[in-house]
Amino acid sequence: MQKTIITTEDNVNLSALWWPAEAVRSVLLLHMMPATKESWTELAEKLAQAGMNVLAIDLRGHGESQGGDYKEFTPDQHQQYILDAEAAMEFLRRHYALGEIFLGGASIGANIAIKYMAKHPQVLKGFALSAGLDYYGVKAIDDIPKLQPTQNIFLAAARDDIRKSGGDCGKMAEELYDAAGGKKEKLIFETGGHGTDMFVSHPELYDKIVEFLG
C-alpha cells in the first residue's frame, strides 16, 4: 500500500491510499461521512489479494485532503465530490489504461459512485452501501435510472439504519433497486448500521463485494 496525492480539475489536492497490483482490473472506493479512506482498508486488502488494483481517496474536506471542512459545506459544495471521483478515476486510467475500472462507495460516497456510473457507461460494475435517495443534493434516485443495460449495480443496506428524514436505508435501497437501469443486485440486512459499519456485523459482505467485482 502506498500514499499518493491526486489533484482535481479545480485544484484540490486529495490524499489517497493506493494498493497497486499486476492486474487488469481496478477499483475506486469512496468513503461515507464522517469517515476517511482508511475505512476501506480491510476491503481494499481483500480486493488486492483477489488481484485488483485499489484506490481509496479522502473526499475533499475530509481526512488529509484539502478543500475546507465538510461540516461547513453547502449543498453545492457537496456536489463537487463528483470532481474527486473524476480525478481519482483518471489516475487509475493513466496507470491501467487497458484494464476495467470499477468503483464503489458508502453513504454519500455511494451516491457519488452511482452518479459517476450514470455519467460514464463504460464503467460496468459498481457497488453502493447505504445509498440514499438524496444526500445533500446528490440525488441517486435521479441518477440510477440512467444506468445502461451493460452496467451492473450492487446495493446493500440495513433496515435499522434510520436517517434524519425518517426513512430507513433498507427501504431506500429497495426504491433505488426498483428504479435502476441496467443489471442490478441487492442485499438488505435487518440490522447492521450504516455504510462501512455493516462490515462489523456482516463480514460476509466483504466476500460478496469481492465476488461481485471479480
PDB file of C-alpha atoms in Angstrom:
ATOM      1  CA  MET A   1       0.000   0.000   0.000  1.00  0.00           C
ATOM      2  CA  GLN A   2       1.239   3.476  -0.910  1.00  0.00           C
ATOM      3  CA  LYS A   3       0.124   7.024  -0.146  1.00  0.00           C
ATOM      4  CA  THR A   4      -0.295   9.451  -3.006  1.00  0.00           C
ATOM      5  CA  ILE A   5      -1.808  12.832  -3.840  1.00  0.00           C
ATOM      6  CA  ILE A   6      -4.355  13.372  -6.612  1.00  0.00           C
ATOM      7  CA  THR A   7      -5.249  16.855  -7.846  1.00  0.00           C
ATOM      8  CA  THR A   8      -8.748  17.616  -9.108  1.00  0.00           C
ATOM      9  CA  GLU A   9      -9.632  19.839 -12.053  1.00  0.00           C
ATOM     10  CA  ASP A  10     -10.495  22.640  -9.599  1.00  0.00           C
ATOM     11  CA  ASN A  11      -7.059  22.282  -7.936  1.00  0.00           C
ATOM     12  CA  VAL A  12      -7.998  20.483  -4.729  1.00  0.00           C
ATOM     13  CA  ASN A  13      -5.309  18.069  -3.523  1.00  0.00           C
ATOM     14  CA  LEU A  14      -6.775  14.766  -2.373  1.00  0.00           C
ATOM     15  CA  SER A  15      -4.978  12.285  -0.140  1.00  0.00           C
ATOM     16  CA  ALA A  16      -5.225   8.694  -1.330  1.00  0.00           C
ATOM     17  CA  LEU A  17      -4.182   5.170  -0.440  1.00  0.00           C
ATOM     18  CA  TRP A  18      -3.187   3.012  -3.378  1.00  0.00           C
ATOM     19  CA  TRP A  19      -2.783  -0.754  -3.483  1.00  0.00           C
ATOM     20  CA  PRO A  20      -1.077  -1.340  -6.863  1.00  0.00           C
ATOM     21  CA  ALA A  21      -1.009  -4.817  -8.327  1.00  0.00           C
ATOM     22  CA  GLU A  22      -0.122  -6.566 -11.560  1.00  0.00           C
ATOM     23  CA  ALA A  23      -3.771  -6.747 -12.524  1.00  0.00           C
ATOM     24  CA  VAL A  24      -6.139  -5.733 -15.307  1.00  0.00           C
ATOM     25  CA  ARG A  25      -8.974  -4.651 -13.002  1.00  0.00           C
ATOM     26  CA  SER A  26      -9.030  -1.641 -10.707  1.00  0.00           C
ATOM     27  CA  VAL A  27     -11.461  -0.363  -8.075  1.00  0.00           C
ATOM     28  CA  LEU A  28     -12.036   3.141  -6.684  1.00  0.00           C
ATOM     29  CA  LEU A  29     -13.507   3.388  -3.163  1.00  0.00           C
ATOM     30  CA  LEU A  30     -15.418   6.460  -1.922  1.00  0.00           C
ATOM     31  CA  HIS A  31     -15.994   6.744   1.833  1.00  0.00           C
ATOM     32  CA  MET A  32     -19.014   7.906   3.836  1.00  0.00           C
ATOM     33  CA  MET A  33     -19.252  10.897   6.155  1.00  0.00           C
ATOM     34  CA  PRO A  34     -17.530  11.411   8.557  1.00  0.00           C
ATOM     35  CA  ALA A  35     -15.203   8.534   7.677  1.00  0.00           C
ATOM     36  CA  THR A  36     -11.956   8.627   5.697  1.00  0.00           C
ATOM     37  CA  LYS A  37     -10.135   6.484   3.164  1.00  0.00           C
ATOM     38  CA  GLU A  38      -8.865   4.250   5.977  1.00  0.00           C
ATOM     39  CA  SER A  39     -12.397   2.914   6.491  1.00  0.00           C
ATOM     40  CA  TRP A  40     -11.842   0.821   3.351  1.00  0.00           C
ATOM     41  CA  THR A  41      -8.532  -0.757   4.386  1.00  0.00           C
ATOM     42  CA  GLU A  42      -9.777  -4.287   5.056  1.00  0.00           C
ATOM     43  CA  LEU A  43     -11.898  -4.433   1.906  1.00  0.00           C
ATOM     44  CA  ALA A  44      -9.053  -2.940  -0.133  1.00  0.00           C
ATOM     45  CA  GLU A  45      -6.661  -5.613   1.098  1.00  0.00           C
ATOM     46  CA  LYS A  46      -9.141  -8.355   0.200  1.00  0.00           C
ATOM     47  CA  LEU A  47      -9.660  -6.875  -3.264  1.00  0.00           C
ATOM     48  CA  ALA A  48      -5.894  -6.612  -3.745  1.00  0.00           C
ATOM     49  CA  GLN A  49      -5.488 -10.246  -2.692  1.00  0.00           C
ATOM     50  CA  ALA A  50      -8.125 -11.122  -5.295  1.00  0.00           C
ATOM     51  CA  GLY A  51      -5.964  -9.499  -7.965  1.00  0.00           C
ATOM     52  CA  MET A  52      -7.289  -5.958  -8.256  1.00  0.00           C
ATOM     53  CA  ASN A  53      -5.634  -2.564  -8.069  1.00  0.00           C
ATOM     54  CA  VAL A  54      -7.382  -0.479  -5.422  1.00  0.00           C
ATOM     55  CA  LEU A  55      -7.511   3.272  -4.808  1.00  0.00           C
ATOM     56  CA  ALA A  56      -9.241   4.850  -1.786  1.00  0.00           C
ATOM     57  CA  ILE A  57      -9.393   8.638  -1.507  1.00  0.00           C
ATOM     58  CA  ASP A  58     -10.252  11.159   1.161  1.00  0.00           C
ATOM     59  CA  LEU A  59     -13.030  13.236  -0.362  1.00  0.00           C
ATOM     60  CA  ARG A  60     -12.429  16.990  -0.242  1.00  0.00           C
ATOM     61  CA  GLY A  61     -12.902  18.405   3.232  1.00  0.00           C
ATOM     62  CA  HIS A  62     -12.248  15.007   4.851  1.00  0.00           C
ATOM     63  CA  GLY A  63      -9.203  13.358   6.372  1.00  0.00           C
ATOM     64  CA  GLU A  64      -5.938  14.576   4.873  1.00  0.00           C
ATOM     65  CA  SER A  65      -7.465  16.137   1.757  1.00  0.00           C
ATOM     66  CA  GLN A  66      -7.722  19.847   1.097  1.00  0.00           C
ATOM     67  CA  GLY A  67     -10.948  21.702   0.423  1.00  0.00           C
ATOM     68  CA  GLY A  68     -12.005  23.076   3.792  1.00  0.00           C
ATOM     69  CA  ASP A  69     -14.201  21.440   6.417  1.00  0.00           C
ATOM     70  CA  TYR A  70     -17.006  19.281   5.030  1.00  0.00           C
ATOM     71  CA  LYS A  71     -19.138  20.100   8.099  1.00  0.00           C
ATOM     72  CA  GLU A  72     -19.409  23.654   6.760  1.00  0.00           C
ATOM     73  CA  PHE A  73     -20.153  22.676   3.145  1.00  0.00           C
ATOM     74  CA  THR A  74     -23.213  23.943   1.324  1.00  0.00           C
ATOM     75  CA  PRO A  75     -25.205  21.506  -0.843  1.00  0.00           C
ATOM     76  CA  ASP A  76     -23.388  22.921  -3.883  1.00  0.00           C
ATOM     77  CA  GLN A  77     -20.027  22.121  -2.289  1.00  0.00           C
ATOM     78  CA  HIS A  78     -21.121  18.554  -1.536  1.00  0.00           C
ATOM     79  CA  GLN A  79     -21.930  18.224  -5.238  1.00  0.00           C
ATOM     80  CA  GLN A  80     -18.251  18.812  -6.001  1.00  0.00           C
ATOM     81  CA  TYR A  81     -17.340  15.348  -4.710  1.00  0.00           C
ATOM     82  CA  ILE A  82     -18.001  14.184  -8.264  1.00  0.00           C
ATOM     83  CA  LEU A  83     -14.838  16.079  -9.272  1.00  0.00           C
ATOM     84  CA  ASP A  84     -12.922  13.993  -6.726  1.00  0.00           C
ATOM     85  CA  ALA A  85     -14.236  10.796  -8.294  1.00  0.00           C
ATOM     86  CA  GLU A  86     -13.378  12.075 -11.781  1.00  0.00           C
ATOM     87  CA  ALA A  87      -9.786  12.842 -10.756  1.00  0.00           C
ATOM     88  CA  ALA A  88      -9.332   9.501  -8.996  1.00  0.00           C
ATOM     89  CA  MET A  89     -10.699   7.545 -11.947  1.00  0.00           C
ATOM     90  CA  GLU A  90      -8.388   9.467 -14.279  1.00  0.00           C
ATOM     91  CA  PHE A  91      -5.471   8.484 -12.015  1.00  0.00           C
ATOM     92  CA  LEU A  92      -6.427   4.830 -12.423  1.00  0.00           C
ATOM     93  CA  ARG A  93      -6.876   5.187 -16.179  1.00  0.00           C
ATOM     94  CA  ARG A  94      -3.386   6.676 -16.511  1.00  0.00           C
ATOM     95  CA  HIS A  95      -1.858   3.727 -14.683  1.00  0.00           C
ATOM     96  CA  TYR A  96      -4.072   0.947 -16.036  1.00  0.00           C
ATOM     97  CA  ALA A  97      -5.254   2.179 -19.421  1.00  0.00           C
ATOM     98  CA  LEU A  98      -6.092  -1.253 -20.792  1.00  0.00           C
ATOM     99  CA  GLY A  99      -7.993  -2.667 -17.831  1.00  0.00           C
ATOM    100  CA  GLU A 100     -11.517  -2.441 -16.489  1.00  0.00           C
ATOM    101  CA  ILE A 101     -12.128   0.081 -13.719  1.00  0.00           C
ATOM    102  CA  PHE A 102     -14.968  -0.336 -11.217  1.00  0.00           C
ATOM    103  CA  LEU A 103     -15.977   1.725  -8.207  1.00  0.00           C
ATOM    104  CA  GLY A 104     -17.975   1.633  -5.015  1.00  0.00           C
ATOM    105  CA  GLY A 105     -18.959   3.851  -2.149  1.00  0.00           C
ATOM    106  CA  ALA A 106     -20.706   4.155   1.186  1.00  0.00           C
ATOM    107  CA  SER A 107     -23.459   6.652   2.070  1.00  0.00           C
ATOM    108  CA  ILE A 108     -22.792   9.868   0.153  1.00  0.00           C
ATOM    109  CA  GLY A 109     -19.847   8.065  -1.447  1.00  0.00           C
ATOM    110  CA  ALA A 110     -22.355   5.522  -2.750  1.00  0.00           C
ATOM    111  CA  ASN A 111     -24.442   8.302  -4.267  1.00  0.00           C
ATOM    112  CA  ILE A 112     -21.338   9.739  -5.920  1.00  0.00           C
ATOM    113  CA  ALA A 113     -20.461   6.286  -7.291  1.00  0.00           C
ATOM    114  CA  ILE A 114     -23.940   5.977  -8.808  1.00  0.00           C
ATOM    115  CA  LYS A 115     -23.681   9.485 -10.294  1.00  0.00           C
ATOM    116  CA  TYR A 116     -20.308   8.629 -11.810  1.00  0.00           C
ATOM    117  CA  MET A 117     -21.623   5.422 -13.357  1.00  0.00           C
ATOM    118  CA  ALA A 118     -24.581   7.298 -14.831  1.00  0.00           C
ATOM    119  CA  LYS A 119     -22.160   9.735 -16.499  1.00  0.00           C
ATOM    120  CA  HIS A 120     -19.699   7.056 -17.636  1.00  0.00           C
ATOM    121  CA  PRO A 121     -21.403   3.977 -19.105  1.00  0.00           C
ATOM    122  CA  GLN A 122     -18.016   2.373 -19.773  1.00  0.00           C
ATOM    123  CA  VAL A 123     -17.836   1.650 -16.016  1.00  0.00           C
ATOM    124  CA  LEU A 124     -19.525  -1.739 -15.978  1.00  0.00           C
ATOM    125  CA  LYS A 125     -19.725  -2.530 -12.245  1.00  0.00           C
ATOM    126  CA  GLY A 126     -20.269  -0.574  -9.064  1.00  0.00           C
ATOM    127  CA  PHE A 127     -21.458  -1.148  -5.527  1.00  0.00           C
ATOM    128  CA  ALA A 128     -23.338   1.169  -3.176  1.00  0.00           C
ATOM    129  CA  LEU A 129     -23.536   0.677   0.606  1.00  0.00           C
ATOM    130  CA  SER A 130     -26.392   2.575   2.284  1.00  0.00           C
ATOM    131  CA  ALA A 131     -27.061   4.787  -0.710  1.00  0.00           C
ATOM    132  CA  GLY A 132     -29.733   7.413  -0.163  1.00  0.00           C
ATOM    133  CA  LEU A 133     -32.364   8.808  -2.457  1.00  0.00           C
ATOM    134  CA  ASP A 134     -30.899  12.290  -1.902  1.00  0.00           C
ATOM    135  CA  TYR A 135     -27.835  13.014   0.244  1.00  0.00           C
ATOM    136  CA  TYR A 136     -27.016  16.725   0.421  1.00  0.00           C
ATOM    137  CA  GLY A 137     -28.368  17.278  -3.077  1.00  0.00           C
ATOM    138  CA  VAL A 138     -26.602  14.259  -4.611  1.00  0.00           C
ATOM    139  CA  LYS A 139     -29.715  12.524  -5.911  1.00  0.00           C
ATOM    140  CA  ALA A 140     -29.110   8.850  -6.586  1.00  0.00           C
ATOM    141  CA  ILE A 141     -32.814   8.400  -7.307  1.00  0.00           C
ATOM    142  CA  ASP A 142     -32.352  10.656 -10.359  1.00  0.00           C
ATOM    143  CA  ASP A 143     -29.078   9.080 -11.490  1.00  0.00           C
ATOM    144  CA  ILE A 144     -29.659   5.356 -11.062  1.00  0.00           C
ATOM    145  CA  PRO A 145     -32.336   5.055 -13.800  1.00  0.00           C
ATOM    146  CA  LYS A 146     -29.690   6.303 -16.263  1.00  0.00           C
ATOM    147  CA  LEU A 147     -27.545   3.173 -15.871  1.00  0.00           C
ATOM    148  CA  GLN A 148     -27.206   1.275 -19.129  1.00  0.00           C
ATOM    149  CA  PRO A 149     -28.017  -2.405 -19.868  1.00  0.00           C
ATOM    150  CA  THR A 150     -24.285  -3.203 -19.860  1.00  0.00           C
ATOM    151  CA  GLN A 151     -23.821  -1.820 -16.331  1.00  0.00           C
ATOM    152  CA  ASN A 152     -24.345  -3.720 -13.084  1.00  0.00           C
ATOM    153  CA  ILE A 153     -25.013  -2.124  -9.675  1.00  0.00           C
ATOM    154  CA  PHE A 154     -24.971  -3.913  -6.308  1.00  0.00           C
ATOM    155  CA  LEU A 155     -26.920  -2.235  -3.487  1.00  0.00           C
ATOM    156  CA  ALA A 156     -26.537  -3.199   0.184  1.00  0.00           C
ATOM    157  CA  ALA A 157     -28.198  -1.622   3.219  1.00  0.00           C
ATOM    158  CA  ALA A 158     -29.734  -2.350   6.627  1.00  0.00           C
ATOM    159  CA  ARG A 159     -33.275  -1.704   7.803  1.00  0.00           C
ATOM    160  CA  ASP A 160     -32.157  -0.493  11.240  1.00  0.00           C
ATOM    161  CA  ASP A 161     -30.292   2.379   9.557  1.00  0.00           C
ATOM    162  CA  ILE A 162     -32.779   5.219  10.097  1.00  0.00           C
ATOM    163  CA  ARG A 163     -31.840   8.544   8.516  1.00  0.00           C
ATOM    164  CA  LYS A 164     -32.778  12.086   9.557  1.00  0.00           C
ATOM    165  CA  SER A 165     -35.613  12.032   7.035  1.00  0.00           C
ATOM    166  CA  GLY A 166     -37.195   9.177   8.987  1.00  0.00           C
ATOM    167  CA  GLY A 167     -36.684   6.667   6.192  1.00  0.00           C
ATOM    168  CA  ASP A 168     -34.507   3.600   6.544  1.00  0.00           C
ATOM    169  CA  CYS A 169     -31.688   2.744   4.177  1.00  0.00           C
ATOM    170  CA  GLY A 170     -33.112  -0.713   3.570  1.00  0.00           C
ATOM    171  CA  LYS A 171     -36.265   0.777   2.107  1.00  0.00           C
ATOM    172  CA  MET A 172     -34.284   3.359   0.159  1.00  0.00           C
ATOM    173  CA  ALA A 173     -32.101   0.609  -1.307  1.00  0.00           C
ATOM    174  CA  GLU A 174     -35.231  -1.181  -2.472  1.00  0.00           C
ATOM    175  CA  GLU A 175     -36.515   2.016  -4.097  1.00  0.00           C
ATOM    176  CA  LEU A 176     -33.193   2.537  -5.827  1.00  0.00           C
ATOM    177  CA  TYR A 177     -33.132  -1.096  -6.934  1.00  0.00           C
ATOM    178  CA  ASP A 178     -36.585  -0.770  -8.468  1.00  0.00           C
ATOM    179  CA  ALA A 179     -35.580   2.442 -10.260  1.00  0.00           C
ATOM    180  CA  ALA A 180     -32.204   1.207 -11.504  1.00  0.00           C
ATOM    181  CA  GLY A 181     -31.432   0.804 -15.144  1.00  0.00           C
ATOM    182  CA  GLY A 182     -29.156  -1.996 -16.266  1.00  0.00           C
ATOM    183  CA  LYS A 183     -28.385  -5.132 -14.284  1.00  0.00           C
ATOM    184  CA  LYS A 184     -28.786  -4.983 -10.534  1.00  0.00           C
ATOM    185  CA  GLU A 185     -28.407  -6.918  -7.297  1.00  0.00           C
ATOM    186  CA  LYS A 186     -29.393  -6.101  -3.726  1.00  0.00           C
ATOM    187  CA  LEU A 187     -28.703  -7.371  -0.225  1.00  0.00           C
ATOM    188  CA  ILE A 188     -30.859  -6.000   2.584  1.00  0.00           C
ATOM    189  CA  PHE A 189     -29.987  -6.805   6.204  1.00  0.00           C
ATOM    190  CA  GLU A 190     -32.431  -6.402   9.082  1.00  0.00           C
ATOM    191  CA  THR A 191     -29.653  -4.899  11.219  1.00  0.00           C
ATOM    192  CA  GLY A 192     -26.143  -3.712  10.537  1.00  0.00           C
ATOM    193  CA  GLY A 193     -25.898   0.057  10.701  1.00  0.00           C
ATOM    194  CA  HIS A 194     -24.700   2.492   8.069  1.00  0.00           C
ATOM    195  CA  GLY A 195     -22.228   2.226   5.210  1.00  0.00           C
ATOM    196  CA  THR A 196     -18.928   0.537   6.029  1.00  0.00           C
ATOM    197  CA  ASP A 197     -20.174  -0.074   9.587  1.00  0.00           C
ATOM    198  CA  MET A 198     -22.092  -3.014   8.091  1.00  0.00           C
ATOM    199  CA  PHE A 199     -18.800  -4.891   7.719  1.00  0.00           C
ATOM    200  CA  VAL A 200     -18.605  -5.226  11.519  1.00  0.00           C
ATOM    201  CA  SER A 201     -21.813  -7.213  11.938  1.00  0.00           C
ATOM    202  CA  HIS A 202     -21.815  -8.698   8.430  1.00  0.00           C
ATOM    203  CA  PRO A 203     -18.233  -9.622   7.495  1.00  0.00           C
ATOM    204  CA  GLU A 204     -19.680 -11.804   4.742  1.00  0.00           C
ATOM    205  CA  LEU A 205     -20.282  -8.533   2.887  1.00  0.00           C
ATOM    206  CA  TYR A 206     -16.557  -8.399   2.148  1.00  0.00           C
ATOM    207  CA  ASP A 207     -16.718 -11.648   0.201  1.00  0.00           C
ATOM    208  CA  LYS A 208     -19.917 -10.607  -1.550  1.00  0.00           C
ATOM    209  CA  ILE A 209     -18.285  -7.439  -2.880  1.00  0.00           C
ATOM    210  CA  VAL A 210     -15.109  -9.267  -3.935  1.00  0.00           C
ATOM    211  CA  GLU A 211     -17.234 -11.858  -5.745  1.00  0.00           C
ATOM    212  CA  PHE A 212     -19.398  -9.194  -7.385  1.00  0.00           C
ATOM    213  CA  LEU A 213     -16.403  -7.270  -8.720  1.00  0.00           C
ATOM    214  CA  GLY A 214     -14.447 -10.388  -9.654  1.00  0.00           C
TER     215      GLY A 214
END
